[in-house]
JSON list of C-alpha atoms in Angstrom, two decimals:
[
{"chain": "J", "resi": 25, "resn": "MET", "atom": "CA", "xyz": [1.11, -17.14, -19.57]},
{"chain": "J", "resi": 26, "resn": "ASN", "atom": "CA", "xyz": [-2.52, -17.57, -20.59]},
{"chain": "J", "resi": 27, "resn": "SER", "atom": "CA", "xyz": [-4.76, -14.71, -21.67]},
{"chain": "J", "resi": 28, "resn": "ALA", "atom": "CA", "xyz": [-6.44, -14.41, -18.26]},
{"chain": "J", "resi": 29, "resn": "GLN", "atom": "CA", "xyz": [-3.05, -14.02, -16.58]},
{"chain": "J", "resi": 30, "resn": "GLY", "atom": "CA", "xyz": [-2.05, -11.45, -19.20]},
{"chain": "J", "resi": 31, "resn": "GLU", "atom": "CA", "xyz": [-5.21, -9.47, -18.57]},
{"chain": "J", "resi": 32, "resn": "ASP", "atom": "CA", "xyz": [-4.60, -9.58, -14.82]},
{"chain": "J", "resi": 33, "resn": "GLU", "atom": "CA", "xyz": [-1.03, -8.46, -15.35]},
{"chain": "J", "resi": 34, "resn": "ASP", "atom": "CA", "xyz": [-2.26, -5.55, -17.52]},
{"chain": "J", "resi": 35, "resn": "ALA", "atom": "CA", "xyz": [-4.83, -4.58, -14.93]},
{"chain": "J", "resi": 36, "resn": "VAL", "atom": "CA", "xyz": [-2.09, -4.51, -12.22]},
{"chain": "J", "resi": 37, "resn": "ARG", "atom": "CA", "xyz": [0.24, -2.44, -14.37]},
{"chain": "J", "resi": 38, "resn": "ARG", "atom": "CA", "xyz": [-2.58, 0.05, -15.18]},
{"chain": "J", "resi": 39, "resn": "PHE", "atom": "CA", "xyz": [-3.44, 0.29, -11.47]},
{"chain": "J", "resi": 40, "resn": "VAL", "atom": "CA", "xyz": [0.14, 0.82, -10.46]},
{"chain": "J", "resi": 41, "resn": "GLY", "atom": "CA", "xyz": [0.61, 3.40, -13.20]},
{"chain": "J", "resi": 42, "resn": "GLY", "atom": "CA", "xyz": [-2.33, 5.38, -11.76]},
{"chain": "J", "resi": 43, "resn": "MET", "atom": "CA", "xyz": [-1.21, 5.26, -8.12]},
{"chain": "J", "resi": 44, "resn": "THR", "atom": "CA", "xyz": [-0.42, 8.56, -6.39]},
{"chain": "J", "resi": 45, "resn": "ARG", "atom": "CA", "xyz": [2.97, 9.24, -4.87]},
{"chain": "J", "resi": 46, "resn": "GLU", "atom": "CA", "xyz": [1.41, 8.81, -1.41]},
{"chain": "J", "resi": 47, "resn": "GLU", "atom": "CA", "xyz": [0.02, 5.38, -2.39]},
{"chain": "J", "resi": 48, "resn": "ARG", "atom": "CA", "xyz": [3.43, 4.31, -3.79]},
{"chain": "J", "resi": 49, "resn": "MET", "atom": "CA", "xyz": [5.08, 5.42, -0.57]},
{"chain": "J", "resi": 50, "resn": "LEU", "atom": "CA", "xyz": [2.65, 3.35, 1.50]},
{"chain": "J", "resi": 51, "resn": "VAL", "atom": "CA", "xyz": [3.41, 0.26, -0.59]},
{"chain": "J", "resi": 52, "resn": "VAL", "atom": "CA", "xyz": [7.15, 0.80, -0.11]},
{"chain": "J", "resi": 53, "resn": "LEU", "atom": "CA", "xyz": [6.73, 1.37, 3.64]},
{"chain": "J", "resi": 54, "resn": "LYS", "atom": "CA", "xyz": [4.56, -1.76, 3.93]},
{"chain": "J", "resi": 55, "resn": "ARG", "atom": "CA", "xyz": [7.31, -3.79, 2.23]},
{"chain": "J", "resi": 56, "resn": "GLU", "atom": "CA", "xyz": [10.26, -2.23, 4.07]},
{"chain": "J", "resi": 57, "resn": "LEU", "atom": "CA", "xyz": [8.95, -1.56, 7.59]},
{"chain": "J", "resi": 58, "resn": "TYR", "atom": "CA", "xyz": [6.15, -4.03, 7.98]},
{"chain": "J", "resi": 59, "resn": "GLU", "atom": "CA", "xyz": [7.44, -7.08, 6.04]},
{"chain": "J", "resi": 60, "resn": "GLY", "atom": "CA", "xyz": [4.61, -6.72, 3.55]},
{"chain": "J", "resi": 61, "resn": "ASP", "atom": "CA", "xyz": [1.82, -6.81, 6.15]},
{"chain": "J", "resi": 62, "resn": "TRP", "atom": "CA", "xyz": [-1.00, -4.26, 5.82]},
{"chain": "J", "resi": 63, "resn": "ASP", "atom": "CA", "xyz": [-2.43, -5.29, 9.21]},
{"chain": "J", "resi": 64, "resn": "GLU", "atom": "CA", "xyz": [0.77, -4.29, 11.02]},
{"chain": "J", "resi": 65, "resn": "MET", "atom": "CA", "xyz": [0.83, -0.97, 9.22]},
{"chain": "J", "resi": 66, "resn": "VAL", "atom": "CA", "xyz": [-2.83, -0.20, 9.97]},
{"chain": "J", "resi": 67, "resn": "ALA", "atom": "CA", "xyz": [-2.29, -1.17, 13.65]},
{"chain": "J", "resi": 68, "resn": "ASP", "atom": "CA", "xyz": [0.70, 1.20, 13.78]},
{"chain": "J", "resi": 69, "resn": "LEU", "atom": "CA", "xyz": [-1.33, 4.09, 12.30]},
{"chain": "J", "resi": 70, "resn": "ASN", "atom": "CA", "xyz": [-4.26, 3.42, 14.61]},
{"chain": "J", "resi": 71, "resn": "ALA", "atom": "CA", "xyz": [-1.85, 3.39, 17.59]},
{"chain": "J", "resi": 72, "resn": "ARG", "atom": "CA", "xyz": [-0.63, 6.80, 16.52]},
{"chain": "J", "resi": 73, "resn": "LEU", "atom": "CA", "xyz": [-4.18, 8.09, 16.33]},
{"chain": "J", "resi": 74, "resn": "ALA", "atom": "CA", "xyz": [-4.87, 6.77, 19.81]},
{"chain": "J", "resi": 75, "resn": "GLY", "atom": "CA", "xyz": [-1.66, 8.37, 21.19]},
{"chain": "J", "resi": 76, "resn": "ARG", "atom": "CA", "xyz": [0.10, 5.01, 21.74]},
{"chain": "J", "resi": 77, "resn": "PRO", "atom": "CA", "xyz": [3.67, 4.29, 20.61]},
{"chain": "J", "resi": 78, "resn": "TYR", "atom": "CA", "xyz": [4.10, 3.89, 16.88]},
{"chain": "J", "resi": 79, "resn": "ILE", "atom": "CA", "xyz": [6.91, 3.06, 14.46]},
{"chain": "J", "resi": 80, "resn": "PHE", "atom": "CA", "xyz": [7.14, 5.96, 12.05]},
{"chain": "J", "resi": 81, "resn": "LYS", "atom": "CA", "xyz": [5.69, 9.35, 11.27]},
{"chain": "J", "resi": 82, "resn": "LEU", "atom": "CA", "xyz": [3.83, 9.97, 8.04]},
{"chain": "J", "resi": 83, "resn": "ALA", "atom": "CA", "xyz": [3.84, 13.45, 6.55]},
{"chain": "J", "resi": 84, "resn": "HIS", "atom": "CA", "xyz": [0.24, 13.09, 5.48]},
{"chain": "J", "resi": 85, "resn": "ARG", "atom": "CA", "xyz": [-2.90, 12.84, 7.57]},
{"chain": "J", "resi": 86, "resn": "ILE", "atom": "CA", "xyz": [-3.35, 9.35, 8.99]},
{"chain": "J", "resi": 87, "resn": "SER", "atom": "CA", "xyz": [-7.00, 9.02, 8.06]},
{"chain": "J", "resi": 88, "resn": "ASP", "atom": "CA", "xyz": [-6.09, 9.72, 4.42]},
{"chain": "J", "resi": 89, "resn": "ASP", "atom": "CA", "xyz": [-3.38, 7.05, 4.57]},
{"chain": "J", "resi": 90, "resn": "LEU", "atom": "CA", "xyz": [-5.79, 4.55, 6.15]},
{"chain": "J", "resi": 91, "resn": "GLU", "atom": "CA", "xyz": [-8.22, 5.15, 3.26]},
{"chain": "J", "resi": 92, "resn": "ARG", "atom": "CA", "xyz": [-5.40, 4.68, 0.74]},
{"chain": "J", "resi": 93, "resn": "ILE", "atom": "CA", "xyz": [-4.44, 1.44, 2.45]},
{"chain": "J", "resi": 94, "resn": "ARG", "atom": "CA", "xyz": [-8.02, 0.16, 2.19]},
{"chain": "J", "resi": 95, "resn": "ARG", "atom": "CA", "xyz": [-7.95, 0.88, -1.56]},
{"chain": "J", "resi": 96, "resn": "LEU", "atom": "CA", "xyz": [-4.51, -0.70, -2.13]},
{"chain": "J", "resi": 97, "resn": "ARG", "atom": "CA", "xyz": [-5.29, -3.71, 0.03]},
{"chain": "J", "resi": 98, "resn": "GLY", "atom": "CA", "xyz": [-8.60, -4.25, -1.80]},
{"chain": "J", "resi": 99, "resn": "PHE", "atom": "CA", "xyz": [-6.84, -4.19, -5.14]},
{"chain": "J", "resi": 100, "resn": "GLU", "atom": "CA", "xyz": [-4.22, -6.67, -3.92]},
{"chain": "J", "resi": 101, "resn": "ARG", "atom": "CA", "xyz": [-6.95, -8.99, -2.58]},
{"chain": "J", "resi": 102, "resn": "ASP", "atom": "CA", "xyz": [-9.12, -8.75, -5.72]},
{"chain": "J", "resi": 103, "resn": "HIS", "atom": "CA", "xyz": [-6.20, -9.39, -8.06]},
{"chain": "J", "resi": 104, "resn": "GLY", "atom": "CA", "xyz": [-4.16, -11.77, -5.93]},
{"chain": "J", "resi": 105, "resn": "VAL", "atom": "CA", "xyz": [-1.01, -9.66, -6.14]},
{"chain": "J", "resi": 106, "resn": "ASP", "atom": "CA", "xyz": [1.47, -7.87, -3.89]},
{"chain": "J", "resi": 107, "resn": "LEU", "atom": "CA", "xyz": [1.85, -4.30, -5.19]},
{"chain": "J", "resi": 108, "resn": "GLY", "atom": "CA", "xyz": [5.29, -4.27, -3.53]},
{"chain": "J", "resi": 109, "resn": "GLU", "atom": "CA", "xyz": [6.46, -6.43, -6.44]},
{"chain": "J", "resi": 110, "resn": "TYR", "atom": "CA", "xyz": [5.46, -3.67, -8.89]},
{"chain": "J", "resi": 111, "resn": "VAL", "atom": "CA", "xyz": [6.34, -0.43, -7.14]},
{"chain": "J", "resi": 112, "resn": "PRO", "atom": "CA", "xyz": [10.04, 0.52, -7.28]},
{"chain": "J", "resi": 113, "resn": "MET", "atom": "CA", "xyz": [11.90, 1.53, -4.15]},
{"chain": "J", "resi": 114, "resn": "ASP", "atom": "CA", "xyz": [12.74, 5.01, -5.47]},
{"chain": "J", "resi": 115, "resn": "VAL", "atom": "CA", "xyz": [9.27, 6.50, -4.84]}
]
């Protein structure tokens, strides 16, 4: 591993260490219910907001979860990682 990769890995670990329980739960749900696809999860949440059929119920407000997803997705994109590889299943 070169120093740039090590720095990226450190950044990911710091980010994951600072994630809230709700954010960790979203990452686990993305991995387990949506095969790692944020788009499917966002579509499901938007369907729920619109009163259409949806896959699961979140205990927290949907708009808060959509904002969390934007943050998590942005981090994944910016760092080229899948947070599902870093967040344990036992959230």
